[in-house]
């Protein structure tokens, strides 16, 4: 008869964490940051059909990195949770905090149960408030820990470098164009600090815009609109570097193809 | 809430099971008691009076569709509510108006709204207008037992067909039978009078403003001859709910906008109480 090897609980957990962390680091990154009118989500994503960023509810959106089937499962679970809650109570009773808690419990139990493999995902649940100070961003990791983030957060791929970039460039009350510029710049730094160029077709971009008149604040920025914004971001960035500080928000210049 | 109180507080397995993108089907599996269709109809016809919604009118124009509803709910001979809203946005491009038992109808609309939104979020794309109309049909069919005991719900559905670029109207009967209407339609107790007015006033070359005016005239005529339909209440400033669906999405006209049109209509009726007349030939 064979005797099973003794594996200390510390070792078992460390192995599981390692496994999940490696899976997550393999993917491309997602950046979430606040801007004057809400929260901006930018992901490097070559697929048109498989989204990393999605709407959960009126003011709540979801972003994820890692294994697609796993976070897609969690996303659908989240939409069902939000819709059933909103249907049986009221739309205002669906909150990012509640959803983050449920996700945390879900990820946590899966992580510490011996029977299932840990999910190789990291999630962000964000809720846009009526004013910038009411915006909430929660980051959830594979083991179910929740971090309450402020202003900006990055996950997946090359996190340290991207976060570093965001830390240096992000300010409160950025315009949408500037925020997009900051996000894309941060994403385009690869491991050794070299800058790659990322085009509109490689990006998935969405906002939770508190100024949107509709009840549902989530909006994807696609096609011409995104190209235009990126073009504007380009010129606004140059202007800022030259010292002509503030780009006028709210105006919509026609020009700006890449 | 349910997700937090079962087991470890993690999302129940049903939430994480891939499958249907229909909210109603998910409810049916997970919380069937929340579904209106699962309710047991009363064994006897209902004699107690439940508030009833009354007249809804709708008409298409080049580039969209307008739906308007009066504001009265009645309970037998009584006015149960004078400012009820019976026209609701179903989603960004469609609108649903309700006549019949108000309580059940409002619940059906709520479920319908979540159903469309849920599908959109899960699938990442919207249902076709026809698909939405069929979904509503199934919900009405689910209420058949109630309808047979006197608690009928008869909605009217209209929307902008993004693929075809036109406004379309769908009407229903209590058994869920669906038919597409062309030009205009009305449901509810005052619908006979409203439809008569629409028939004489509707022209397919009218623009959005013209159609809104036609709808208000039709509602006025319905209120004129049907005691269960409320006319515009100038003293309390309670005006019909008027919703416009175009390529740009759905827009509910503000109370001021509707008020202005209502005043013109009412002023004209001071001289001609029966409203505008149609030529004989």
XYZ file of C-alpha atoms in Angstrom:
539
model
C 0.000 0.000 0.000
C 1.246 3.455 -0.838
C 1.178 6.202 1.737
C 0.103 9.576 0.321
C 2.716 12.291 0.670
C 2.039 14.833 3.357
C 1.595 18.289 1.876
C 1.360 21.112 4.391
C -1.706 23.377 4.007
C 0.589 26.340 3.433
C 2.257 24.528 0.586
C -1.075 23.423 -0.932
C -2.457 26.954 -0.887
C 0.750 28.439 -2.197
C 0.685 25.970 -5.079
C -2.896 26.804 -5.920
C -2.204 30.533 -5.764
C 0.811 30.073 -7.961
C -1.206 28.146 -10.468
C -3.898 30.833 -10.657
C -1.429 33.687 -10.759
C 0.480 32.193 -13.660
C -2.704 31.700 -15.653
C -3.711 35.311 -15.120
C -0.305 36.756 -15.963
C -0.358 35.038 -19.363
C -3.249 37.149 -20.680
C -3.374 40.729 -21.881
C -4.201 43.511 -19.477
C -7.265 45.529 -18.603
C -7.154 49.036 -17.209
C -9.970 50.755 -15.331
C -9.724 54.391 -14.377
C -11.959 57.246 -13.376
C -12.455 60.342 -15.481
C -14.524 63.483 -15.032
C -17.847 61.974 -16.163
C -17.465 58.438 -14.908
C -15.354 55.339 -15.218
C -13.397 54.236 -18.267
C -12.581 50.603 -19.111
C -9.858 49.813 -21.598
C -8.760 46.303 -22.528
C -6.363 45.039 -25.080
C -8.545 42.528 -26.865
C -8.221 41.302 -30.420
C -11.584 39.593 -30.418
C -14.755 41.383 -31.504
C -17.025 38.759 -30.053
C -15.474 37.660 -26.774
C -15.715 40.592 -24.442
C -13.584 41.282 -21.407
C -15.704 44.257 -20.430
C -19.449 44.050 -20.010
C -22.493 45.628 -18.535
C -23.970 44.149 -15.384
C -26.633 46.650 -14.431
C -27.667 50.296 -14.658
C -24.547 51.702 -13.030
C -22.404 48.617 -12.728
C -19.928 47.128 -15.150
C -17.596 44.186 -15.078
C -14.101 43.640 -16.412
C -12.043 40.501 -16.255
C -8.796 38.880 -17.238
C -7.797 35.260 -17.245
C -9.597 32.242 -18.538
C -12.510 33.216 -20.748
C -14.924 30.413 -19.904
C -14.433 30.998 -16.188
C -14.993 34.719 -16.105
C -17.805 34.466 -18.642
C -19.498 32.110 -16.215
C -19.050 34.602 -13.405
C -20.319 37.418 -15.602
C -23.508 35.563 -16.455
C -23.941 34.700 -12.793
C -23.532 38.378 -11.968
C -26.082 39.503 -14.551
C -28.562 36.961 -13.229
C -27.892 38.015 -9.647
C -28.361 41.697 -10.517
C -31.482 41.185 -12.623
C -33.206 38.929 -10.124
C -32.411 41.354 -7.345
C -33.560 44.362 -9.321
C -36.717 42.532 -10.344
C -37.704 41.362 -6.895
C -36.660 44.564 -5.075
C -35.918 47.790 -6.924
C -33.333 48.887 -9.431
C -31.530 51.004 -6.837
C -31.011 47.996 -4.609
C -28.486 46.465 -6.962
C -25.061 47.634 -5.817
C -21.492 46.919 -6.811
C -20.683 46.208 -3.168
C -23.284 43.442 -2.986
C -22.096 41.945 -6.227
C -18.438 42.135 -5.189
C -19.320 40.275 -2.000
C -21.044 37.490 -3.853
C -18.144 37.185 -6.265
C -15.692 37.156 -3.368
C -17.582 34.351 -1.666
C -17.774 32.419 -4.902
C -14.103 32.764 -5.772
C -13.057 32.192 -2.166
C -14.961 28.936 -1.761
C -13.716 27.632 -5.072
C -10.150 28.532 -4.172
C -10.140 26.819 -0.817
C -12.176 23.771 -1.737
C -9.998 20.803 -2.582
C -12.332 19.440 -5.225
C -12.256 22.286 -7.729
C -9.328 23.832 -9.497
C -8.960 27.489 -8.589
C -10.355 29.961 -11.105
C -7.633 31.658 -13.095
C -9.391 34.994 -13.176
C -9.230 38.453 -11.773
C -12.265 40.701 -11.838
C -13.175 44.321 -11.477
C -16.651 45.375 -10.496
C -17.185 49.118 -10.788
C -20.137 51.342 -10.076
C -20.483 54.903 -11.241
C -21.991 57.284 -8.697
C -23.904 60.532 -9.045
C -20.691 62.435 -8.323
C -17.021 61.476 -8.827
C -16.534 60.829 -5.111
C -19.298 58.203 -5.190
C -17.566 56.078 -7.831
C -16.604 52.640 -6.586
C -14.091 50.215 -8.009
C -13.610 46.759 -6.513
C -10.896 44.399 -7.578
C -11.321 40.712 -6.898
C -8.568 38.187 -7.135
C -8.628 34.429 -7.709
C -8.663 33.653 -3.976
C -11.687 35.809 -3.229
C -9.947 38.798 -1.697
C -11.539 42.144 -2.416
C -9.652 45.398 -2.738
C -11.427 48.731 -2.789
C -9.494 50.668 -5.411
C -9.413 54.378 -6.032
C -8.936 56.270 -9.278
C -7.235 53.557 -11.317
C -6.443 49.872 -11.372
C -4.824 47.445 -13.785
C -4.889 43.681 -13.923
C -3.559 40.845 -16.029
C -0.317 40.680 -17.968
C 2.258 43.200 -16.990
C 0.536 44.711 -13.963
C 3.400 46.417 -12.144
C 4.596 48.421 -15.079
C 1.119 49.466 -16.128
C 0.137 50.465 -12.616
C 3.326 52.457 -12.378
C 2.438 54.344 -15.554
C -1.092 54.970 -14.355
C 0.195 56.247 -11.032
C 2.391 58.789 -12.735
C -0.118 59.973 -15.309
C -3.554 59.734 -13.739
C -5.139 62.842 -12.267
C -8.630 63.441 -10.986
C -11.107 65.009 -13.389
C -9.434 63.924 -16.632
C -11.482 64.375 -19.787
C -12.494 61.211 -21.626
C -9.892 61.782 -24.342
C -7.105 62.309 -21.832
C -8.124 59.335 -19.734
C -8.144 57.151 -22.830
C -4.711 58.438 -23.761
C -3.386 57.617 -20.284
C -4.868 54.128 -20.420
C -3.641 53.287 -23.911
C -0.171 54.628 -23.119
C -0.017 52.494 -20.015
C -1.176 49.399 -21.883
C 1.349 49.878 -24.634
C 4.375 49.578 -22.318
C 5.586 46.033 -22.582
C 7.831 44.110 -20.192
C 11.085 45.919 -20.859
C 9.616 49.399 -20.941
C 9.545 49.627 -24.723
C 6.497 51.247 -26.225
C 4.350 49.364 -28.705
C 1.602 50.978 -30.705
C -1.938 49.808 -30.082
C -4.617 50.659 -32.618
C -8.354 51.008 -32.201
C -8.947 47.526 -33.616
C -6.927 45.970 -30.795
C -8.847 47.724 -28.078
C -12.065 47.114 -26.285
C -13.259 50.322 -24.692
C -16.362 51.120 -22.662
C -17.515 53.744 -20.221
C -19.907 54.095 -17.351
C -20.967 57.634 -18.093
C -22.920 59.386 -15.350
C -24.029 62.116 -17.779
C -25.832 59.580 -19.993
C -29.546 60.447 -19.879
C -30.616 56.794 -19.977
C -30.999 54.715 -16.874
C -28.313 52.362 -18.130
C -25.000 54.195 -17.991
C -22.864 51.588 -19.733
C -21.725 52.385 -23.234
C -19.256 50.713 -25.556
C -17.034 52.955 -27.625
C -16.554 51.316 -30.984
C -15.685 51.938 -34.614
C -15.463 55.506 -35.805
C -16.192 56.967 -32.408
C -13.239 55.171 -30.846
C -10.873 56.024 -33.693
C -11.938 59.640 -33.411
C -11.397 59.653 -29.656
C -7.989 58.048 -30.033
C -7.069 60.606 -32.654
C -8.180 63.375 -30.346
C -6.322 61.760 -27.497
C -3.210 61.809 -29.628
C -3.443 65.535 -30.353
C -4.644 66.434 -26.858
C -1.666 64.535 -25.446
C 0.756 66.402 -27.636
C -0.831 69.695 -26.713
C -0.524 68.814 -23.033
C 3.126 67.910 -23.443
C 3.770 71.227 -25.110
C 2.386 72.863 -22.008
C -1.001 73.992 -23.314
C -2.526 72.257 -20.379
C -6.246 71.657 -20.555
C -8.108 70.156 -23.473
C -11.609 71.541 -23.641
C -14.066 68.789 -22.699
C -17.435 68.571 -24.361
C -16.319 69.941 -27.697
C -16.293 67.541 -30.598
C -13.804 68.381 -33.313
C -14.428 66.537 -36.591
C -10.866 65.725 -37.539
C -8.548 63.119 -36.097
C -8.258 59.902 -38.064
C -5.137 58.106 -37.031
C -31.003 38.104 -0.748
C -31.127 34.586 -2.117
C -27.601 34.571 -3.384
C -26.297 35.488 0.038
C -28.329 33.234 2.220
C -27.783 29.823 0.733
C -24.864 27.652 1.684
C -21.594 29.465 1.792
C -22.873 32.661 0.265
C -21.337 31.897 -3.089
C -23.449 32.188 -6.207
C -25.736 29.144 -6.327
C -24.918 26.609 -9.013
C -27.964 27.664 -11.044
C -26.406 31.110 -11.533
C -23.217 29.708 -12.976
C -24.808 27.142 -15.246
C -24.475 28.209 -18.839
C -27.659 28.007 -20.821
C -30.649 30.154 -21.403
C -30.329 33.864 -22.053
C -33.954 34.304 -21.065
C -34.620 35.818 -17.670
C -38.065 34.244 -17.474
C -36.636 30.790 -18.102
C -34.012 31.353 -15.436
C -36.686 32.458 -12.958
C -38.743 29.445 -13.877
C -35.888 27.181 -12.864
C -34.640 29.111 -9.861
C -37.465 31.153 -8.320
C -40.665 30.018 -10.069
C -42.837 31.790 -7.511
C -41.692 35.131 -8.928
C -43.155 34.322 -12.332
C -46.645 35.650 -12.939
C -47.438 32.692 -15.208
C -46.910 30.245 -12.337
C -49.722 31.707 -10.283
C -52.841 29.597 -9.826
C -55.830 31.418 -11.268
C -58.818 31.847 -8.935
C -61.398 29.067 -9.278
C -64.308 31.474 -9.562
C -64.511 34.522 -11.802
C -63.245 37.475 -9.800
C -66.067 39.609 -8.530
C -63.974 42.045 -6.524
C -63.068 45.082 -8.511
C -59.426 45.446 -9.438
C -58.208 48.629 -11.097
C -58.359 48.503 -14.883
C -56.319 50.491 -17.324
C -58.119 51.859 -20.291
C -57.185 53.391 -23.633
C -53.886 53.209 -25.522
C -53.413 54.518 -29.053
C -50.473 54.153 -31.386
C -49.651 55.240 -34.920
C -46.654 55.060 -37.211
C -45.082 57.794 -39.272
C -42.198 57.972 -41.692
C -39.218 57.105 -39.493
C -40.882 55.937 -36.313
C -43.907 55.281 -34.191
C -45.829 57.137 -31.467
C -47.686 55.565 -28.566
C -49.940 57.484 -26.199
C -52.131 56.497 -23.292
C -54.664 58.252 -21.103
C -54.065 58.430 -17.363
C -57.144 56.876 -15.848
C -57.563 53.577 -14.021
C -61.081 52.565 -13.081
C -62.570 50.195 -10.545
C -66.147 49.558 -11.579
C -67.829 52.928 -11.560
C -65.040 54.553 -9.569
C -61.880 56.235 -10.756
C -59.149 54.236 -9.032
C -56.303 56.474 -10.094
C -56.198 59.590 -12.217
C -52.492 59.714 -12.984
C -51.589 56.116 -13.726
C -48.975 55.536 -16.416
C -49.768 52.848 -18.919
C -47.171 53.369 -21.607
C -43.706 52.051 -20.764
C -40.419 51.823 -22.593
C -39.698 48.134 -23.164
C -36.124 48.855 -24.180
C -34.240 51.474 -26.154
C -36.264 50.907 -29.349
C -39.650 49.651 -28.304
C -42.563 50.637 -26.180
C -45.426 48.741 -24.607
C -48.826 50.076 -23.576
C -51.213 48.171 -21.373
C -54.954 47.818 -21.049
C -56.768 45.487 -18.691
C -56.071 44.546 -15.075
C -53.502 47.144 -14.084
C -51.710 45.195 -11.360
C -51.056 42.152 -13.518
C -50.268 44.245 -16.563
C -47.663 46.352 -14.807
C -46.001 43.214 -13.475
C -45.985 41.695 -16.956
C -44.358 44.806 -18.365
C -41.721 44.745 -15.643
C -40.852 41.153 -16.447
C -40.851 41.951 -20.153
C -38.449 44.856 -19.629
C -36.035 42.730 -17.607
C -36.368 39.939 -20.158
C -35.234 42.174 -23.020
C -32.450 43.784 -21.022
C -31.250 40.425 -19.720
C -31.075 38.963 -23.203
C -29.177 41.992 -24.406
C -26.617 41.765 -21.618
C -26.060 38.026 -21.837
C -25.972 37.793 -25.621
C -24.332 41.118 -26.314
C -26.937 41.893 -28.954
C -30.588 42.920 -28.962
C -33.529 40.757 -29.950
C -35.183 41.553 -33.264
C -38.430 43.510 -33.012
C -40.319 40.423 -34.118
C -38.528 38.392 -31.454
C -39.579 40.856 -28.784
C -43.172 40.791 -30.011
C -43.227 36.979 -29.856
C -41.772 36.959 -26.366
C -44.585 39.232 -25.189
C -47.058 36.923 -26.860
C -45.840 34.017 -24.732
C -46.173 36.066 -21.577
C -49.771 36.940 -22.365
C -50.492 33.284 -23.021
C -49.100 32.522 -19.575
C -51.817 34.745 -18.147
C -54.644 32.918 -19.931
C -55.970 31.279 -16.762
C -56.292 34.658 -15.089
C -57.846 36.158 -18.204
C -60.547 33.481 -18.198
C -61.468 34.520 -14.655
C -61.798 38.139 -15.660
C -58.272 39.381 -15.044
C -57.202 39.934 -18.628
C -54.151 41.862 -19.771
C -54.071 43.170 -23.327
C -50.914 45.026 -24.252
C -50.070 46.927 -27.366
C -46.498 46.749 -28.567
C -44.729 49.108 -30.940
C -41.167 49.790 -31.842
C -38.645 50.935 -34.334
C -37.352 48.088 -36.472
C -33.668 48.893 -36.708
C -33.130 46.442 -39.565
C -36.004 47.682 -41.700
C -35.808 51.334 -40.621
C -39.543 51.586 -39.950
C -41.918 51.840 -37.019
C -44.079 48.747 -36.478
C -47.108 47.942 -34.345
C -48.179 44.606 -32.859
C -51.532 43.979 -31.217
C -52.559 41.004 -29.099
C -55.631 39.191 -27.898
C -56.066 37.603 -24.462
C -54.892 34.215 -25.713
C -51.570 35.635 -26.843
C -52.518 35.795 -30.507
C -50.370 38.395 -32.164
C -51.008 40.397 -35.272
C -49.130 43.171 -36.924
C -51.098 46.366 -37.482
C -50.429 48.829 -40.239
C -50.679 52.539 -39.689
C -52.468 52.782 -36.363
C -54.192 50.835 -33.641
C -55.868 51.278 -30.267
C -56.698 48.983 -27.337
C -58.739 49.302 -24.166
C -62.269 50.296 -23.286
C -62.199 53.524 -25.286
C -60.444 51.949 -28.231
C -63.559 51.799 -30.431
C -63.906 55.559 -30.350
C -60.182 56.154 -30.539
C -59.876 53.878 -33.538
C -62.692 55.703 -35.287
C -60.931 58.997 -34.739
C -57.589 57.588 -35.869
C -59.169 56.218 -38.996
C -60.448 59.632 -40.009
C -57.408 61.656 -38.978
C -54.467 59.391 -39.768
C -52.463 60.099 -42.880
C -49.268 58.267 -43.685
C -47.535 61.466 -44.792
C -47.790 63.134 -41.383
C -44.589 63.849 -39.462
C -43.931 63.059 -35.806
C -45.622 66.240 -34.513
C -48.666 65.596 -36.669
C -48.951 62.019 -35.431
C -48.662 63.106 -31.813
C -51.524 65.501 -32.425
C -53.600 62.767 -34.068
C -53.023 60.519 -31.038
C -54.089 63.238 -28.611
C -57.220 63.912 -30.684
C -58.018 60.190 -30.658
C -57.598 60.007 -26.878
C -59.835 63.055 -26.497
C -62.528 61.361 -28.570
C -62.170 58.178 -26.534
C -62.562 60.139 -23.297
C -65.507 61.981 -24.791
C -67.558 58.818 -25.236
C -66.058 56.282 -22.828
C -66.444 56.983 -19.122
C -63.430 54.812 -18.263
C -61.017 56.863 -20.346
C -59.650 60.027 -18.786
C -59.535 63.228 -20.756
C -56.693 65.690 -20.332
C -56.873 67.168 -16.825
C -55.996 70.828 -17.379
C -56.560 71.851 -13.783
C -54.207 69.263 -12.334
C -51.905 69.292 -15.346
C -52.262 65.562 -15.876
C -51.708 64.948 -19.557
C -51.512 61.756 -21.604
C -48.206 59.910 -21.652
C -46.797 60.284 -25.147
C -43.761 58.283 -26.271
C -41.917 58.599 -29.515
C -39.668 55.856 -30.920
C -37.327 56.666 -33.771
C -33.919 55.708 -35.042
C -32.461 57.710 -32.150
C -34.216 55.537 -29.618
C -37.115 56.158 -27.355
C -38.196 59.524 -26.022
C -41.037 60.370 -23.706
C -42.404 63.822 -24.396
C -42.163 66.096 -21.385
C -45.285 67.228 -19.601
C -44.773 70.747 -20.997
C -44.546 69.508 -24.577
C -47.685 67.406 -24.256
C -49.396 70.207 -22.338
C -48.882 72.624 -25.216
C -50.425 70.217 -27.735
C -53.278 69.368 -25.387
C -54.104 73.049 -24.984
C -54.290 73.593 -28.748
C -56.542 70.578 -29.098
C -58.791 71.662 -26.222
C -58.962 75.261 -27.460
C -59.995 74.101 -30.920
C -62.695 71.951 -29.326
C -64.130 75.060 -27.642
C -65.439 76.010 -31.092
C -65.902 72.515 -32.503
C -66.594 70.125 -29.615
C -66.559 67.100 -31.896
C -63.107 67.892 -33.165
C -61.728 68.182 -36.679
C -63.949 66.940 -39.499
C -62.866 64.823 -42.428
C -63.880 65.663 -46.013
C -66.769 63.624 -47.462
C -64.927 62.306 -50.448
